[in-house]
Amino acid sequence: MSDWMVTQGPLPRRRPQALSPLREHLRDTFWFAPTAAMVGVFAVWLVAQELDAALVRSLQDDGDFDTLADLLRFADDAKAVVSAVGSAMMTFIGVVFSISLVAVQMASGQFTPRVVRLFVRSRITKATFAVFLATFVLTLLVLTSYDSNADPRAATTVPLVQSVLTLLMVALSLLLFVLYVNATLRLMRVSHVIARIAAESLRVAALMPLPAGAGEEPDVGPVTAWVAHEGRAGVLRDVHVARLVRVARGHGVVLRLVPRTGDFLVPGTPVLAVHGGAAPPRRVLRYALSVGVERTFHQDLAFGLRQLSDIGLRALSPAVNDPTTAVQALDRVVQILATLSRRPLDAVPHRDRRGTVRLVQPVPGWAELVDLGFTEVRACAAGSPQVTRRLSAAFDDLLLLVPRDRRAPLLRHRELLRQAVERTAPTPADRAFALRPDRQGIG
């Protein structure tokens, strides 16, 4: 199978759209934007150089040598500014790079290593590096355009347009630097990181509306063939739903995805069960599944809960002892579970244009999502009344929102929390205080 990322779920009220493998691969890299900016600024410099040369030729043809002499003096003054910009820009780049490394290290240690992807995929960070490097390259190119001949009649070029372009790039660099520092400081604050994770999770839910009839796996008959994973070992990141539906329709079969998005695959692992016929050829299944080194949000409903749970666990560790952060993480866990509370889960049947089921995709069930959001934090929260009170309020709120048939996992966790607090709290008064519902923990 291919290692490229390929798809994203269908947009609401729109036809399913596949993610671009190249686009997603480049978003996970840090080299493309700066490289493209340097190549782009070289092309812009060529145009600006030609404009400067055309301006000089026009003035010489008109015999306006006085104006040309004034432009040569202006260019000499601007040369000092361009030289200073070229020297300072590398220092500026070093400062930005140092800030990025510190921010990534702090976020990884304070929150969870999985939030590093927020920095890697940050558009403002890439734009800042790209513009800074482009400005530095432009200053070097502009310096090569200065003519040592001070005679207006013999001059071949005056870097007037190039100098103005350099000043504009400097102004843009300063603006981006301010925006970059602001964005980096926000990503170093736990509340903004948690909110960003929740927003990504809710976006996945919005971009992956489950079709009608989801929630229970349709009867597709016995398995007639299997398709094994033949790529490198890694995490299943994306499934190209539209491609698999077309392949299944073209071969008159039903495909059932065996692993869920986020599962780790090794070569030889069955990834597709075929119902109703022979397995499609390997060549038509190319780029249908994307395997990478880490999970992403694209089709993974559970990934956001996994990160929030990790943040809550780290906050409750004896080395950190920050129950307020755990409460903030639980706030977003409740928000995500409330959004998914009435959504069909477990299995998603995808149909072709005639309404025939062609692909069955497994997704986490309600009980699994509840366990992922609460189990580990609940197990570590017994000695922290602030967190136990927030958990009690979370269970009460969700019990009011979810359908009756989905209350069992919440009731089970509430009972396990009560038992844990009874084992930890020394007196009945302490136990009553720790189990009193409070959306702020201890407000």
Tab-separated table of C-alpha atoms in Angstrom:
chain	number	residue	atom	x	y	z
A	1	MET	CA	0.000	0.000	0.000
A	2	SER	CA	1.108	3.559	-0.530
A	3	ASP	CA	2.647	5.670	2.206
A	4	TRP	CA	0.918	8.796	0.922
A	5	MET	CA	-1.978	10.453	2.645
A	6	VAL	CA	-4.963	10.360	0.403
A	7	THR	CA	-8.356	11.185	1.717
A	8	GLN	CA	-10.540	13.102	3.983
A	9	GLY	CA	-14.144	12.342	4.792
A	10	PRO	CA	-16.976	13.832	2.809
A	11	LEU	CA	-17.954	17.382	3.519
A	12	PRO	CA	-21.485	18.003	4.718
A	13	ARG	CA	-23.932	18.165	1.793
A	14	ARG	CA	-21.064	17.784	-0.672
A	15	ARG	CA	-19.620	14.968	-2.675
A	16	PRO	CA	-16.740	13.064	-1.025
A	17	GLN	CA	-13.396	14.694	-1.740
A	18	ALA	CA	-10.027	13.016	-1.485
A	19	LEU	CA	-7.121	14.690	0.215
A	20	SER	CA	-4.174	15.450	-2.026
A	21	PRO	CA	-1.300	13.106	-1.062
A	22	LEU	CA	1.300	15.653	-2.152
A	23	ARG	CA	-0.395	18.511	-0.290
A	24	GLU	CA	-0.617	16.601	2.967
A	25	HIS	CA	2.934	15.302	2.637
A	26	LEU	CA	4.239	18.840	2.144
A	27	ARG	CA	2.233	20.128	5.117
A	28	ASP	CA	4.025	17.593	7.307
A	29	THR	CA	7.437	18.821	6.110
A	30	PHE	CA	9.262	22.019	6.941
A	31	TRP	CA	11.484	22.448	3.895
A	32	PHE	CA	8.975	23.085	1.129
A	33	ALA	CA	7.706	26.566	2.025
A	34	PRO	CA	11.178	28.147	2.511
A	35	THR	CA	12.499	26.471	-0.630
A	36	ALA	CA	9.532	27.614	-2.708
A	37	ALA	CA	9.894	31.142	-1.312
A	38	MET	CA	13.568	31.345	-2.258
A	39	VAL	CA	12.867	30.074	-5.764
A	40	GLY	CA	9.965	32.501	-6.076
A	41	VAL	CA	11.968	35.495	-4.908
A	42	PHE	CA	14.666	34.671	-7.464
A	43	ALA	CA	12.061	34.829	-10.221
A	44	VAL	CA	10.729	38.121	-8.846
A	45	TRP	CA	14.260	39.521	-8.725
A	46	LEU	CA	14.793	38.689	-12.390
A	47	VAL	CA	11.652	40.649	-13.265
A	48	ALA	CA	12.677	43.581	-11.046
A	49	GLN	CA	16.166	43.602	-12.576
A	50	GLU	CA	14.709	43.760	-16.063
A	51	LEU	CA	12.444	46.645	-15.021
A	52	ASP	CA	15.438	48.548	-13.631
A	53	ALA	CA	17.406	47.971	-16.827
A	54	ALA	CA	14.444	49.123	-18.928
A	55	LEU	CA	14.160	52.281	-16.808
A	56	VAL	CA	17.836	53.099	-17.351
A	57	ARG	CA	17.583	52.525	-21.100
A	58	SER	CA	14.496	54.719	-21.299
A	59	LEU	CA	16.186	57.620	-19.474
A	60	GLN	CA	19.306	57.301	-21.598
A	61	ASP	CA	17.281	57.268	-24.803
A	62	ASP	CA	15.470	60.424	-23.659
A	63	GLY	CA	18.739	62.072	-22.687
A	64	ASP	CA	17.530	62.686	-19.130
A	65	PHE	CA	20.924	62.104	-17.518
A	66	ASP	CA	20.241	64.395	-14.573
A	67	THR	CA	17.382	62.170	-13.374
A	68	LEU	CA	19.532	59.125	-13.944
A	69	ALA	CA	22.311	60.656	-11.863
A	70	ASP	CA	19.852	61.292	-9.045
A	71	LEU	CA	18.756	57.652	-9.224
A	72	LEU	CA	22.379	56.501	-9.048
A	73	ARG	CA	22.900	58.556	-5.885
A	74	PHE	CA	19.703	57.120	-4.391
A	75	ALA	CA	20.897	53.618	-5.230
A	76	ASP	CA	24.196	54.252	-3.447
A	77	ASP	CA	22.313	55.345	-0.335
A	78	ALA	CA	19.998	52.345	-0.550
A	79	LYS	CA	22.971	49.984	-0.881
A	80	ALA	CA	23.949	50.610	2.729
A	81	VAL	CA	20.429	49.775	3.839
A	82	VAL	CA	20.331	46.594	1.750
A	83	SER	CA	23.707	45.495	3.139
A	84	ALA	CA	22.494	46.071	6.715
A	85	VAL	CA	19.330	44.114	6.032
A	86	GLY	CA	21.320	41.193	4.633
A	87	SER	CA	23.560	41.082	7.712
A	88	ALA	CA	20.702	41.384	10.205
A	89	MET	CA	18.386	38.915	8.531
A	90	MET	CA	20.512	35.867	9.344
A	91	THR	CA	20.540	36.923	13.000
A	92	PHE	CA	16.778	37.316	12.827
A	93	ILE	CA	16.442	33.838	11.367
A	94	GLY	CA	18.560	32.419	14.187
A	95	VAL	CA	16.319	34.081	16.781
A	96	VAL	CA	13.172	32.675	15.198
A	97	PHE	CA	14.689	29.205	14.941
A	98	SER	CA	15.720	29.295	18.619
A	99	ILE	CA	12.224	30.393	19.676
A	100	SER	CA	10.719	27.515	17.702
A	101	LEU	CA	13.002	24.920	19.272
A	102	VAL	CA	12.276	26.180	22.789
A	103	ALA	CA	8.532	26.260	22.144
A	104	VAL	CA	8.519	22.721	20.739
A	105	GLN	CA	10.583	21.406	23.648
A	106	MET	CA	8.348	23.069	26.244
A	107	ALA	CA	5.142	21.898	24.580
A	108	SER	CA	6.409	18.338	24.283
A	109	GLY	CA	7.478	18.200	27.916
A	110	GLN	CA	4.541	20.074	29.420
A	111	PHE	CA	1.668	18.672	27.371
A	112	THR	CA	2.370	15.585	25.241
A	113	PRO	CA	4.785	14.798	22.374
A	114	ARG	CA	1.794	14.457	20.068
A	115	VAL	CA	1.146	18.211	20.116
A	116	VAL	CA	4.445	18.845	18.318
A	117	ARG	CA	2.544	18.354	15.059
A	118	LEU	CA	0.745	21.649	15.790
A	119	PHE	CA	4.062	23.448	15.460
A	120	VAL	CA	5.217	21.459	12.438
A	121	ARG	CA	2.009	22.189	10.533
A	122	SER	CA	1.745	25.818	11.693
A	123	ARG	CA	1.289	28.038	8.650
A	124	ILE	CA	2.514	31.183	10.383
A	125	THR	CA	5.789	29.491	11.402
A	126	LYS	CA	6.461	28.274	7.875
A	127	ALA	CA	5.500	31.621	6.381
A	128	THR	CA	7.858	33.441	8.750
A	129	PHE	CA	10.814	31.232	7.882
A	130	ALA	CA	9.985	31.427	4.198
A	131	VAL	CA	9.793	35.241	4.097
A	132	PHE	CA	12.932	35.675	6.208
A	133	LEU	CA	14.992	33.400	3.980
A	134	ALA	CA	13.522	34.968	0.844
A	135	THR	CA	14.445	38.427	2.133
A	136	PHE	CA	18.012	37.318	2.830
A	137	VAL	CA	18.371	35.802	-0.642
A	138	LEU	CA	16.887	38.928	-2.201
A	139	THR	CA	19.421	41.185	-0.474
A	140	LEU	CA	22.273	39.088	-1.847
A	141	LEU	CA	20.831	39.236	-5.348
A	142	VAL	CA	20.227	42.991	-5.157
A	143	LEU	CA	23.818	43.623	-4.045
A	144	THR	CA	25.047	41.926	-7.213
A	145	SER	CA	23.011	44.360	-9.314
A	146	TYR	CA	24.820	47.530	-8.259
A	147	ASP	CA	26.846	49.101	-11.045
A	148	SER	CA	30.287	50.392	-10.104
A	149	ASN	CA	30.175	52.902	-12.950
A	150	ALA	CA	28.920	56.261	-11.650
A	151	ASP	CA	28.633	57.838	-15.118
A	152	PRO	CA	24.926	58.133	-16.068
A	153	ARG	CA	25.829	57.764	-19.740
A	154	ALA	CA	27.601	54.420	-19.185
A	155	ALA	CA	25.338	52.943	-16.488
A	156	THR	CA	23.571	49.717	-17.388
A	157	THR	CA	21.274	49.273	-14.411
A	158	VAL	CA	20.113	51.108	-11.310
A	159	PRO	CA	18.551	48.759	-8.693
A	160	LEU	CA	15.688	51.088	-7.901
A	161	VAL	CA	12.786	48.619	-8.150
A	162	GLN	CA	14.930	45.973	-6.463
A	163	SER	CA	15.708	48.257	-3.527
A	164	VAL	CA	12.040	49.137	-3.063
A	165	LEU	CA	11.171	45.433	-3.234
A	166	THR	CA	13.757	44.716	-0.543
A	167	LEU	CA	12.256	47.340	1.753
A	168	LEU	CA	8.803	45.851	1.228
A	169	MET	CA	10.121	42.394	2.104
A	170	VAL	CA	11.682	43.813	5.280
A	171	ALA	CA	8.354	45.358	6.285
A	172	LEU	CA	6.605	42.044	5.615
A	173	SER	CA	9.252	40.213	7.663
A	174	LEU	CA	8.693	42.486	10.647
A	175	LEU	CA	4.939	42.014	10.455
A	176	LEU	CA	5.261	38.242	10.238
A	177	PHE	CA	7.717	38.231	13.140
A	178	VAL	CA	5.150	39.920	15.380
A	179	LEU	CA	2.441	37.479	14.272
A	180	TYR	CA	4.808	34.550	14.718
A	181	VAL	CA	5.742	35.484	18.278
A	182	ASN	CA	2.072	35.939	19.159
A	183	ALA	CA	1.117	32.565	17.629
A	184	THR	CA	4.022	30.788	19.322
A	185	LEU	CA	3.171	32.219	22.730
A	186	ARG	CA	-0.427	31.086	22.267
A	187	LEU	CA	0.700	27.549	21.421
A	188	MET	CA	2.799	27.476	24.587
A	189	ARG	CA	-0.296	28.133	26.725
A	190	VAL	CA	-2.145	25.011	27.721
A	191	SER	CA	-5.628	26.468	27.295
A	192	HIS	CA	-4.956	27.362	23.655
A	193	VAL	CA	-3.361	23.985	22.913
A	194	ILE	CA	-6.333	22.157	24.404
A	195	ALA	CA	-8.762	24.376	22.506
A	196	ARG	CA	-6.835	23.736	19.276
A	197	ILE	CA	-7.014	19.969	19.792
A	198	ALA	CA	-10.737	20.153	20.483
A	199	ALA	CA	-11.312	22.321	17.417
A	200	GLU	CA	-9.441	19.812	15.229
A	201	SER	CA	-11.505	16.953	16.664
A	202	LEU	CA	-14.778	18.771	16.077
A	203	ARG	CA	-13.645	19.581	12.553
A	204	VAL	CA	-13.103	15.869	11.923
A	205	ALA	CA	-16.612	15.156	13.153
A	206	ALA	CA	-18.022	17.913	10.926
A	207	LEU	CA	-16.073	16.834	7.847
A	208	MET	CA	-16.914	13.175	8.324
A	209	PRO	CA	-20.717	13.017	8.532
A	210	LEU	CA	-21.696	9.412	8.933
A	211	PRO	CA	-24.105	8.142	6.294
A	212	ALA	CA	-27.639	7.104	7.051
A	213	GLY	CA	-27.722	3.593	8.389
A	214	ALA	CA	-24.390	3.832	10.163
A	215	GLY	CA	-23.952	2.346	13.574
A	216	GLU	CA	-24.472	-1.298	12.764
A	217	GLU	CA	-22.552	-3.343	10.242
A	218	PRO	CA	-24.754	-4.409	7.316
A	219	ASP	CA	-25.083	-8.044	6.313
A	220	VAL	CA	-22.627	-8.355	3.432
A	221	GLY	CA	-22.293	-12.127	3.398
A	222	PRO	CA	-19.275	-14.347	4.061
A	223	VAL	CA	-15.695	-13.325	3.387
A	224	THR	CA	-14.503	-14.598	0.008
A	225	ALA	CA	-10.994	-13.087	-0.069
A	226	TRP	CA	-8.548	-11.029	1.920
A	227	VAL	CA	-6.209	-8.202	0.961
A	228	ALA	CA	-3.036	-7.885	3.031
A	229	HIS	CA	-0.932	-4.811	3.692
A	230	GLU	CA	2.227	-4.817	1.586
A	231	GLY	CA	3.727	-1.426	2.430
A	232	ARG	CA	5.974	-0.396	5.266
A	233	ALA	CA	4.930	-0.812	8.870
A	234	GLY	CA	3.143	2.207	10.268
A	235	VAL	CA	-0.074	3.827	11.392
A	236	LEU	CA	-3.134	3.800	9.150
A	237	ARG	CA	-3.690	7.519	8.603
A	238	ASP	CA	-6.275	7.852	5.845
A	239	VAL	CA	-8.631	5.769	3.742
A	240	HIS	CA	-9.527	6.845	0.210
A	241	VAL	CA	-13.222	6.072	0.551
A	242	ALA	CA	-14.220	7.210	-2.941
A	243	ARG	CA	-11.522	5.095	-4.600
A	244	LEU	CA	-12.451	1.957	-2.655
A	245	VAL	CA	-16.142	2.434	-3.457
A	246	ARG	CA	-15.322	2.728	-7.173
A	247	VAL	CA	-13.131	-0.365	-7.082
A	248	ALA	CA	-15.769	-2.386	-5.226
A	249	ARG	CA	-18.489	-1.290	-7.633
A	250	GLY	CA	-16.331	-2.058	-10.661
A	251	HIS	CA	-15.623	-5.588	-9.443
A	252	GLY	CA	-19.082	-6.291	-8.041
A	253	VAL	CA	-17.915	-6.879	-4.461
A	254	VAL	CA	-18.211	-5.348	-1.006
A	255	LEU	CA	-15.028	-4.315	0.788
A	256	ARG	CA	-14.755	-4.182	4.554
A	257	LEU	CA	-11.864	-2.333	6.125
A	258	VAL	CA	-10.380	-4.477	8.890
A	259	PRO	CA	-8.236	-1.969	10.856
A	260	ARG	CA	-9.503	1.363	12.102
A	261	THR	CA	-7.847	4.655	11.307
A	262	GLY	CA	-5.039	4.997	13.841
A	263	ASP	CA	-4.246	1.264	14.051
A	264	PHE	CA	-0.644	0.159	13.576
A	265	LEU	CA	-0.093	-2.102	10.567
A	266	VAL	CA	2.745	-4.467	9.789
A	267	PRO	CA	3.365	-6.108	6.397
A	268	GLY	CA	1.078	-9.073	5.877
A	269	THR	CA	-1.679	-7.727	8.123
A	270	PRO	CA	-5.153	-8.153	6.555
A	271	VAL	CA	-6.494	-4.700	5.762
A	272	LEU	CA	-9.477	-5.441	3.512
A	273	ALA	CA	-12.006	-8.258	3.646
A	274	VAL	CA	-13.704	-8.961	0.324
A	275	HIS	CA	-17.325	-10.133	0.267
A	276	GLY	CA	-19.045	-11.560	-2.792
A	277	GLY	CA	-16.167	-12.200	-5.166
A	278	ALA	CA	-12.446	-12.266	-5.812
A	279	ALA	CA	-10.051	-9.664	-4.474
A	280	PRO	CA	-9.462	-6.712	-6.814
A	281	PRO	CA	-6.001	-6.455	-8.406
A	282	ARG	CA	-3.315	-4.762	-6.375
A	283	ARG	CA	-2.773	-2.040	-8.950
A	284	VAL	CA	-6.320	-0.654	-8.546
A	285	LEU	CA	-5.880	-0.466	-4.771
A	286	ARG	CA	-2.781	1.714	-4.971
A	287	TYR	CA	-3.037	4.920	-2.917
A	288	ALA	CA	-6.270	3.641	-1.345
A	289	LEU	CA	-4.723	3.427	2.115
A	290	SER	CA	-2.176	5.804	3.597
A	291	VAL	CA	0.317	4.541	6.181
A	292	GLY	CA	2.635	6.886	8.062
A	293	VAL	CA	4.699	7.185	11.205
A	294	GLU	CA	2.112	8.968	13.362
A	295	ARG	CA	-1.616	9.433	13.695
A	296	THR	CA	-3.409	12.416	12.237
A	297	PHE	CA	-6.811	14.025	12.713
A	298	HIS	CA	-8.019	13.469	9.155
A	299	GLN	CA	-10.326	10.494	9.747
A	300	ASP	CA	-9.396	9.600	13.319
A	301	LEU	CA	-12.262	10.434	15.664
A	302	ALA	CA	-10.330	9.146	18.673
A	303	PHE	CA	-7.053	11.001	18.172
A	304	GLY	CA	-8.208	14.212	19.826
A	305	LEU	CA	-9.457	12.328	22.886
A	306	ARG	CA	-6.135	10.489	23.022
A	307	GLN	CA	-4.204	13.758	23.175
A	308	LEU	CA	-6.521	15.295	25.767
A	309	SER	CA	-6.231	12.187	27.899
A	310	ASP	CA	-2.430	12.350	27.663
A	311	ILE	CA	-2.452	16.005	28.729
A	312	GLY	CA	-4.715	15.221	31.673
A	313	LEU	CA	-2.529	12.297	32.751
A	314	ARG	CA	0.639	14.350	32.595
A	315	ALA	CA	-1.009	17.128	34.599
A	316	LEU	CA	-1.991	14.645	37.335
A	317	SER	CA	1.452	13.058	37.574
A	318	PRO	CA	3.312	13.694	40.869
A	319	ALA	CA	6.077	15.484	38.949
A	320	VAL	CA	3.649	18.095	37.573
A	321	ASN	CA	0.679	18.071	39.983
A	322	ASP	CA	-1.491	20.454	37.970
A	323	PRO	CA	-5.146	19.431	38.436
A	324	THR	CA	-6.436	22.636	36.827
A	325	THR	CA	-4.943	21.576	33.508
A	326	ALA	CA	-6.610	18.188	33.895
A	327	VAL	CA	-9.938	19.964	34.460
A	328	GLN	CA	-9.419	22.005	31.299
A	329	ALA	CA	-8.718	18.832	29.351
A	330	LEU	CA	-11.887	17.251	30.752
A	331	ASP	CA	-13.901	20.271	29.643
A	332	ARG	CA	-12.950	19.540	26.043
A	333	VAL	CA	-13.461	15.797	26.467
A	334	VAL	CA	-17.039	16.504	27.491
A	335	GLN	CA	-17.457	18.840	24.526
A	336	ILE	CA	-16.259	16.208	22.034
A	337	LEU	CA	-18.320	13.398	23.565
A	338	ALA	CA	-21.417	15.603	23.620
A	339	THR	CA	-20.935	16.282	19.914
A	340	LEU	CA	-20.649	12.564	19.151
A	341	SER	CA	-23.295	11.451	21.639
A	342	ARG	CA	-26.117	11.069	19.095
A	343	ARG	CA	-23.994	10.157	16.100
A	344	PRO	CA	-24.094	6.586	14.718
A	345	LEU	CA	-20.783	4.896	15.485
A	346	ASP	CA	-19.095	1.461	15.323
A	347	ALA	CA	-19.405	0.939	11.541
A	348	VAL	CA	-19.953	3.264	8.592
A	349	PRO	CA	-21.381	1.779	5.362
A	350	HIS	CA	-20.448	3.717	2.238
A	351	ARG	CA	-22.745	3.312	-0.770
A	352	ASP	CA	-22.318	3.807	-4.488
A	353	ARG	CA	-24.595	5.972	-6.631
A	354	ARG	CA	-27.225	3.250	-6.785
A	355	GLY	CA	-27.427	2.969	-3.008
A	356	THR	CA	-25.613	-0.361	-2.762
A	357	VAL	CA	-23.223	-0.811	0.151
A	358	ARG	CA	-19.707	-1.095	-1.266
A	359	LEU	CA	-17.445	-0.320	1.687
A	360	VAL	CA	-17.812	-0.832	5.419
A	361	GLN	CA	-15.444	1.280	7.500
A	362	PRO	CA	-15.034	0.669	11.245
A	363	VAL	CA	-14.992	3.660	13.589
A	364	PRO	CA	-14.719	3.760	17.388
A	365	GLY	CA	-17.891	2.871	19.249
A	366	TRP	CA	-19.487	5.031	21.917
A	367	ALA	CA	-18.227	2.890	24.810
A	368	GLU	CA	-14.693	3.010	23.413
A	369	LEU	CA	-14.752	6.784	23.105
A	370	VAL	CA	-16.054	7.174	26.661
A	371	ASP	CA	-13.360	4.821	27.960
A	372	LEU	CA	-10.677	6.704	26.058
A	373	GLY	CA	-11.816	10.055	27.394
A	374	PHE	CA	-12.229	9.129	31.058
A	375	THR	CA	-10.518	5.860	32.078
A	376	GLU	CA	-6.922	6.971	32.577
A	377	VAL	CA	-7.734	10.360	34.061
A	378	ARG	CA	-10.298	8.820	36.399
A	379	ALA	CA	-7.769	6.218	37.578
A	380	CYS	CA	-5.287	8.943	38.542
A	381	ALA	CA	-7.774	11.470	39.900
A	382	ALA	CA	-8.926	9.769	43.100
A	383	GLY	CA	-6.625	11.897	45.264
A	384	SER	CA	-7.523	15.177	43.578
A	385	PRO	CA	-10.942	16.517	44.634
A	386	GLN	CA	-10.835	19.198	41.959
A	387	VAL	CA	-10.700	16.566	39.206
A	388	THR	CA	-13.162	14.148	40.807
A	389	ARG	CA	-15.727	16.925	41.174
A	390	ARG	CA	-15.266	17.860	37.518
A	391	LEU	CA	-15.648	14.205	36.519
A	392	SER	CA	-18.863	13.937	38.506
A	393	ALA	CA	-20.250	16.998	36.752
A	394	ALA	CA	-19.127	15.605	33.385
A	395	PHE	CA	-21.007	12.357	33.947
A	396	ASP	CA	-24.136	14.192	35.045
A	397	ASP	CA	-24.065	16.511	32.021
A	398	LEU	CA	-23.498	13.711	29.521
A	399	LEU	CA	-26.206	11.541	31.067
A	400	LEU	CA	-28.649	14.328	30.274
A	401	LEU	CA	-27.487	14.571	26.672
A	402	VAL	CA	-26.952	11.020	25.473
A	403	PRO	CA	-29.699	8.587	24.409
A	404	ARG	CA	-30.843	6.079	26.983
A	405	ASP	CA	-29.019	3.173	25.324
A	406	ARG	CA	-25.694	4.981	25.669
A	407	ARG	CA	-25.841	5.709	29.382
A	408	ALA	CA	-24.280	2.432	30.548
A	409	PRO	CA	-20.596	3.408	29.991
A	410	LEU	CA	-21.138	6.710	31.799
A	411	LEU	CA	-22.867	5.038	34.742
A	412	ARG	CA	-20.039	2.498	34.930
A	413	HIS	CA	-17.382	5.200	35.087
A	414	ARG	CA	-19.337	7.164	37.670
A	415	GLU	CA	-19.564	4.088	39.884
A	416	LEU	CA	-15.851	3.331	39.460
A	417	LEU	CA	-15.066	6.927	40.410
A	418	ARG	CA	-17.196	6.604	43.537
A	419	GLN	CA	-15.399	3.415	44.542
A	420	ALA	CA	-11.969	4.986	43.968
A	421	VAL	CA	-12.820	8.046	46.048
A	422	GLU	CA	-14.158	5.863	48.871
A	423	ARG	CA	-10.859	4.000	48.953
A	424	THR	CA	-8.858	7.228	49.024
A	425	ALA	CA	-10.830	9.772	51.070
A	426	PRO	CA	-10.404	9.188	54.813
A	427	THR	CA	-13.769	10.532	56.064
A	428	PRO	CA	-17.372	10.629	54.814
A	429	ALA	CA	-17.174	14.426	54.643
A	430	ASP	CA	-14.113	14.234	52.379
A	431	ARG	CA	-15.827	11.667	50.171
A	432	ALA	CA	-18.967	13.786	49.872
A	433	PHE	CA	-16.907	16.834	48.998
A	434	ALA	CA	-14.839	14.983	46.395
A	435	LEU	CA	-17.923	13.565	44.636
A	436	ARG	CA	-19.980	16.770	44.583
A	437	PRO	CA	-20.467	17.768	40.906
A	438	ASP	CA	-18.721	21.022	39.994
A	439	ARG	CA	-17.999	22.082	36.409
A	440	GLN	CA	-15.028	24.135	37.622
A	441	GLY	CA	-13.703	21.410	39.882
A	442	ILE	CA	-13.224	23.636	42.871
A	443	GLY	CA	-14.424	26.936	41.468
